[in-house]
Amino acid sequence: KNAVWNMEPAPGSYGPLDKNPVSFSNYTKDILLMHSIFIHSISHFLYINIFFIISYQRYRLALWQGYRLYLQQFCTQKSPTNDQSGVQNLLSILGFVHILMQAVLPDESLCWILYNGTFSSLHMYNICRFLMSAGHASQVLEYLLWACTCLEISVPLLTANFLPWRATLYCAVCECYFHDCASVQAEVFARRALGKISELAKLEEITGSQVPFETQQAYKEATIKLAVMVFKRSVYEPRRKPKGLFRPKQKSNLKELQLTPWPRTPTERILMEMFEGKAARFLAVLEALEDSSVRPLQTGMPDEFEVQDVVLELISAGTSLLSVSKY
């Protein structure tokens, strides 16, 4: 009766230890059960926040389109990003979704959860986009990078069907870098993403089957979107003056240039080298004018003369693209 009983089972009875503490690849049923429990316990809160995010985005769009006075008279809108606790709540949701996505990732049969399930890159993207619009790009960058990683690692998602979504996530990461004035990292990541898309296209060619027109369009659109991210930096950087170097400003008469054929300026030469078609070039112009380090449409002309020239050339190119059909 004085014996000491050891109530804990031997370590071996628990089964082999998994090196990844959040890997549930051998417990698919457990993951689905966790998925169900999570839906009942937190999805109400999650969907309320996502619903608010979507409605708030529409509110901001209405403001941008000139309905400010009407909205101020009839609507009141309070953003959860007005206080730090609201931001922290959204970041906590992102952190939890990140953990659950990490748990689901090893099981290919659960790839649908990564794409558009409750713990999905879609919800992660929507929350990140909302926080980016409120000036919290640096805090959501890691989550967008993780969403990209999930789509690159999950074999069932490595198809052209999911290419538009991959391109959307890639561009969101680039925009995070641009928001933080890290244009070098943005261009590096965009070029890496272009390489990933090229690898996927080569795999399609290896199969030998005829590529459908819709798939070709998906590759084309994804390539254009990421090439635009490269253009946003490459159109400015070669023209910037190194510190300590004096370079006399050369004035160009943009009115006279309107009568000459493309390419009339260095900016238009880059546009013609990188993009085919009027729509792609115009998209590149708009994105370059939205560069967070320049933003002439919101903050006025930048101080650097060389950058001012680029801005004027972009505006001239955009005007020409809208008025002349052949460029």
Short mmCIF file of C-alpha atoms in Angstrom, two decimals, residues 14-283:
data_model
loop_
_atom_site.label_atom_id
_atom_site.label_comp_id
_atom_site.label_asym_id
_atom_site.label_seq_id
_atom_site.Cartn_x
_atom_site.Cartn_y
_atom_site.Cartn_z
CA TYR A 14 1.84 8.13 -27.35
CA GLY A 15 3.19 7.01 -30.71
CA PRO A 16 6.04 8.55 -32.71
CA LEU A 17 6.59 12.25 -32.25
CA ASP A 18 6.02 14.51 -35.25
CA LYS A 19 8.79 17.01 -35.92
CA ASN A 20 6.22 19.59 -37.03
CA PRO A 21 4.10 20.48 -33.97
CA VAL A 22 1.21 21.68 -36.14
CA SER A 23 1.31 18.89 -38.70
CA PHE A 24 -1.92 16.89 -38.75
CA SER A 25 -1.37 15.05 -42.00
CA ASN A 26 -2.18 11.70 -40.35
CA TYR A 27 -5.29 12.97 -38.67
CA THR A 28 -7.59 14.18 -41.44
CA LYS A 29 -10.71 13.49 -39.41
CA ASP A 30 -9.33 15.51 -36.52
CA ILE A 31 -8.68 18.45 -38.82
CA LEU A 32 -12.20 18.32 -40.22
CA LEU A 33 -13.53 18.17 -36.67
CA MET A 34 -11.40 21.19 -35.76
CA HIS A 35 -12.73 22.91 -38.87
CA SER A 36 -16.31 22.28 -37.75
CA ILE A 37 -15.66 23.41 -34.17
CA PHE A 38 -13.90 26.52 -35.38
CA ILE A 39 -16.79 27.43 -37.65
CA HIS A 40 -19.24 27.28 -34.73
CA SER A 41 -16.98 29.07 -32.26
CA ILE A 42 -15.39 31.90 -34.22
CA SER A 43 -16.84 32.08 -37.71
CA HIS A 44 -19.63 34.39 -36.55
CA PHE A 45 -17.05 36.90 -35.36
CA LEU A 46 -14.92 36.34 -38.46
CA TYR A 47 -17.73 36.81 -40.94
CA ILE A 48 -19.01 39.91 -39.16
CA ASN A 49 -15.57 41.44 -39.57
CA ILE A 50 -15.33 40.38 -43.22
CA PHE A 51 -18.81 41.75 -43.89
CA PHE A 52 -17.76 45.02 -42.31
CA ILE A 53 -14.56 45.06 -44.35
CA ILE A 54 -16.46 44.61 -47.60
CA SER A 55 -19.00 47.30 -46.69
CA TYR A 56 -16.23 49.64 -45.60
CA GLN A 57 -14.42 49.13 -48.90
CA ARG A 58 -17.60 50.12 -50.72
CA TYR A 59 -17.89 53.15 -48.45
CA ARG A 60 -14.33 54.22 -49.33
CA LEU A 61 -15.06 53.65 -53.02
CA ALA A 62 -18.10 55.93 -52.77
CA LEU A 63 -15.93 58.59 -51.14
CA TRP A 64 -13.40 58.27 -53.95
CA GLN A 65 -16.17 58.69 -56.54
CA GLY A 66 -17.29 61.99 -55.01
CA TYR A 67 -20.21 61.07 -52.75
CA ARG A 68 -18.60 62.46 -49.58
CA LEU A 69 -21.26 65.11 -48.85
CA TYR A 70 -24.10 62.64 -49.39
CA LEU A 71 -22.47 60.02 -47.17
CA GLN A 72 -21.74 62.53 -44.44
CA GLN A 73 -25.39 63.53 -44.43
CA PHE A 74 -26.96 60.07 -44.40
CA CYS A 75 -24.28 57.58 -43.32
CA THR A 76 -21.94 57.09 -40.42
CA GLN A 77 -19.07 54.67 -40.74
CA LYS A 78 -16.73 53.65 -37.95
CA SER A 79 -13.65 51.69 -38.88
CA PRO A 80 -12.14 49.05 -36.58
CA THR A 81 -8.75 50.47 -37.55
CA ASN A 82 -9.49 53.77 -35.79
CA ASP A 83 -8.12 52.31 -32.57
CA GLN A 84 -5.26 49.92 -31.93
CA SER A 85 -7.52 47.30 -30.35
CA GLY A 86 -9.47 46.94 -33.59
CA VAL A 87 -6.27 46.46 -35.55
CA GLN A 88 -5.03 43.93 -33.02
CA ASN A 89 -8.28 41.95 -33.27
CA LEU A 90 -7.89 41.63 -37.02
CA LEU A 91 -4.22 40.69 -36.67
CA SER A 92 -5.20 38.04 -34.12
CA ILE A 93 -7.65 36.56 -36.64
CA LEU A 94 -4.90 36.53 -39.26
CA GLY A 95 -2.56 34.77 -36.85
CA PHE A 96 -5.12 32.11 -36.03
CA VAL A 97 -5.99 31.52 -39.68
CA HIS A 98 -2.26 31.23 -40.39
CA ILE A 99 -1.88 28.44 -37.80
CA LEU A 100 -4.85 26.49 -39.11
CA MET A 101 -3.67 26.84 -42.72
CA GLN A 102 -0.30 25.49 -41.61
CA ALA A 103 -2.05 22.49 -40.08
CA VAL A 104 -4.09 21.79 -43.20
CA LEU A 105 -1.27 22.32 -45.71
CA PRO A 106 0.34 18.82 -45.59
CA ASP A 107 -2.93 17.07 -46.49
CA GLU A 108 -3.62 17.49 -50.22
CA SER A 109 -7.22 16.35 -49.83
CA LEU A 110 -7.88 19.49 -47.79
CA CYS A 111 -6.46 21.94 -50.33
CA TRP A 112 -9.93 23.44 -50.83
CA ILE A 113 -9.72 24.82 -47.29
CA LEU A 114 -6.53 26.68 -48.22
CA TYR A 115 -8.15 28.18 -51.29
CA ASN A 116 -11.63 29.25 -50.22
CA GLY A 117 -12.47 27.51 -46.95
CA THR A 118 -12.88 29.10 -43.54
CA PHE A 119 -9.09 29.16 -42.99
CA SER A 120 -8.39 30.32 -46.51
CA SER A 121 -6.07 32.60 -48.39
CA LEU A 122 -9.21 34.38 -49.61
CA HIS A 123 -10.26 35.54 -46.14
CA MET A 124 -6.64 36.28 -45.26
CA TYR A 125 -6.34 38.44 -48.37
CA ASN A 126 -9.55 40.39 -47.66
CA ILE A 127 -8.46 41.23 -44.12
CA CYS A 128 -4.95 42.14 -45.26
CA ARG A 129 -6.29 44.38 -48.01
CA PHE A 130 -8.45 46.21 -45.52
CA LEU A 131 -5.53 46.75 -43.15
CA MET A 132 -3.34 47.88 -46.05
CA SER A 133 -5.89 50.56 -46.94
CA ALA A 134 -5.64 51.82 -43.35
CA GLY A 135 -1.84 52.08 -43.43
CA HIS A 136 -0.86 48.76 -41.83
CA ALA A 137 0.90 47.18 -44.81
CA SER A 138 4.03 46.27 -42.86
CA GLN A 139 1.97 44.29 -40.33
CA VAL A 140 0.18 42.14 -42.91
CA LEU A 141 3.09 41.45 -45.24
CA GLU A 142 4.03 38.18 -43.53
CA TYR A 143 0.48 36.83 -43.89
CA LEU A 144 0.31 37.60 -47.61
CA LEU A 145 3.71 35.95 -48.08
CA TRP A 146 2.37 32.90 -46.25
CA ALA A 147 -0.72 32.78 -48.48
CA CYS A 148 1.57 32.82 -51.54
CA THR A 149 3.66 30.03 -50.04
CA CYS A 150 0.58 27.87 -49.49
CA LEU A 151 -0.41 28.13 -53.15
CA GLU A 152 3.14 27.32 -54.24
CA ILE A 153 3.51 24.28 -51.97
CA SER A 154 0.07 22.67 -52.32
CA VAL A 155 0.35 20.41 -55.38
CA PRO A 156 -3.39 20.42 -56.25
CA LEU A 157 -3.27 24.24 -56.37
CA LEU A 158 -0.31 24.25 -58.78
CA THR A 159 -2.49 24.46 -61.86
CA ALA A 160 -3.46 27.20 -64.27
CA ASN A 161 -6.96 27.23 -62.76
CA PHE A 162 -5.59 28.96 -59.68
CA LEU A 163 -3.17 31.21 -61.57
CA PRO A 164 -5.35 34.36 -61.40
CA TRP A 165 -5.57 34.01 -57.63
CA ARG A 166 -1.82 33.46 -57.31
CA ALA A 167 -1.20 36.59 -59.37
CA THR A 168 -3.56 38.56 -57.12
CA LEU A 169 -1.66 37.46 -54.01
CA TYR A 170 1.70 38.14 -55.65
CA CYS A 171 0.63 41.68 -56.56
CA ALA A 172 -0.68 42.29 -53.04
CA VAL A 173 2.76 41.41 -51.63
CA CYS A 174 4.41 43.81 -54.08
CA GLU A 175 1.99 46.56 -53.09
CA CYS A 176 2.85 45.99 -49.42
CA TYR A 177 6.49 46.59 -50.27
CA PHE A 178 5.61 49.71 -52.25
CA HIS A 179 3.51 51.03 -49.34
CA ASP A 180 6.58 50.66 -47.12
CA CYS A 181 8.75 52.44 -49.71
CA ALA A 182 10.66 49.20 -50.28
CA SER A 183 10.52 49.34 -54.07
CA VAL A 184 13.64 47.20 -54.52
CA GLN A 185 12.04 44.32 -52.62
CA ALA A 186 8.84 44.83 -54.59
CA GLU A 187 10.64 44.47 -57.91
CA VAL A 188 12.64 41.47 -56.69
CA PHE A 189 9.49 39.70 -55.55
CA ALA A 190 7.65 40.54 -58.78
CA ARG A 191 10.49 39.08 -60.85
CA ARG A 192 10.49 35.98 -58.67
CA ALA A 193 6.75 35.62 -59.20
CA LEU A 194 7.21 35.96 -62.96
CA GLY A 195 9.73 33.14 -62.74
CA LYS A 196 7.21 30.95 -60.90
CA ILE A 197 4.60 31.61 -63.57
CA SER A 198 7.13 30.79 -66.28
CA GLU A 199 7.94 27.49 -64.54
CA LEU A 200 4.25 26.62 -64.45
CA ALA A 201 3.91 27.41 -68.15
CA LYS A 202 6.85 25.13 -68.98
CA LEU A 203 5.20 22.30 -67.05
CA GLU A 204 2.09 22.81 -69.18
CA GLU A 205 4.24 22.54 -72.32
CA ILE A 206 5.88 19.32 -71.12
CA THR A 207 2.51 17.58 -70.95
CA GLY A 208 2.20 18.03 -74.71
CA SER A 209 -1.53 18.69 -74.56
CA GLN A 210 -3.05 21.66 -76.31
CA VAL A 211 -3.41 24.63 -73.97
CA PRO A 212 -6.98 26.00 -73.96
CA PHE A 213 -7.55 29.63 -74.86
CA GLU A 214 -8.77 30.42 -71.32
CA THR A 215 -5.51 29.10 -69.88
CA GLN A 216 -3.46 31.15 -72.32
CA GLN A 217 -5.39 34.24 -71.25
CA ALA A 218 -4.78 33.43 -67.59
CA TYR A 219 -1.03 33.27 -68.18
CA LYS A 220 -1.11 36.49 -70.18
CA GLU A 221 -3.07 38.42 -67.57
CA ALA A 222 -0.94 37.16 -64.68
CA THR A 223 2.23 38.10 -66.55
CA ILE A 224 0.93 41.59 -67.30
CA LYS A 225 -0.07 42.23 -63.68
CA LEU A 226 3.37 41.30 -62.38
CA ALA A 227 5.20 43.08 -65.19
CA VAL A 228 3.34 46.21 -64.09
CA MET A 229 4.82 45.77 -60.60
CA VAL A 230 8.29 45.66 -62.18
CA PHE A 231 7.50 48.72 -64.31
CA LYS A 232 6.44 50.75 -61.26
CA ARG A 233 10.05 50.88 -60.15
CA SER A 234 11.99 50.47 -63.38
CA VAL A 235 10.35 53.50 -64.99
CA TYR A 236 11.69 55.81 -62.26
CA GLU A 237 14.98 54.41 -61.00
CA PRO A 238 17.15 54.73 -64.15
CA ARG A 239 16.22 58.41 -64.32
CA ARG A 240 16.99 59.32 -60.71
CA LYS A 241 20.07 61.47 -60.25
CA PRO A 242 22.82 59.98 -58.04
CA LYS A 243 23.52 62.05 -54.95
CA GLY A 244 26.25 64.62 -55.50
CA LEU A 245 25.96 64.51 -59.29
CA PHE A 246 24.88 67.69 -61.06
CA ARG A 247 22.91 67.10 -64.21
CA PRO A 248 21.40 70.08 -66.05
CA LYS A 249 17.66 69.79 -66.53
CA GLN A 250 16.64 69.28 -70.14
CA LYS A 251 13.23 70.65 -70.94
CA SER A 252 11.07 68.73 -73.37
CA ASN A 253 8.09 70.20 -75.17
CA LEU A 254 5.32 67.68 -74.60
CA LYS A 255 2.93 69.60 -76.83
CA GLU A 256 5.22 69.09 -79.81
CA LEU A 257 5.62 65.42 -78.90
CA GLN A 258 1.89 64.89 -79.37
CA LEU A 259 2.40 65.20 -83.13
CA THR A 260 5.15 62.57 -83.34
CA PRO A 261 4.70 58.78 -83.34
CA TRP A 262 5.53 56.48 -80.44
CA PRO A 263 7.93 56.02 -78.76
CA ARG A 264 8.46 59.73 -78.14
CA THR A 265 10.03 59.57 -74.67
CA PRO A 266 12.14 57.13 -72.61
CA THR A 267 9.00 56.21 -70.66
CA GLU A 268 7.13 55.26 -73.82
CA ARG A 269 10.08 53.18 -74.99
CA ILE A 270 9.93 51.15 -71.77
CA LEU A 271 6.17 50.76 -72.16
CA MET A 272 6.55 49.41 -75.69
CA GLU A 273 9.36 47.05 -74.66
CA MET A 274 7.48 45.57 -71.72
CA PHE A 275 3.84 45.53 -72.81
CA GLU A 276 1.73 44.72 -75.82
CA GLY A 277 -1.56 46.46 -76.33
CA LYS A 278 -3.16 49.66 -75.23
CA ALA A 279 -4.89 48.30 -72.12
CA ALA A 280 -1.72 46.80 -70.61
CA ARG A 281 0.26 49.99 -71.21
CA PHE A 282 -2.45 52.16 -69.71
CA LEU A 283 -2.62 49.93 -66.63
#
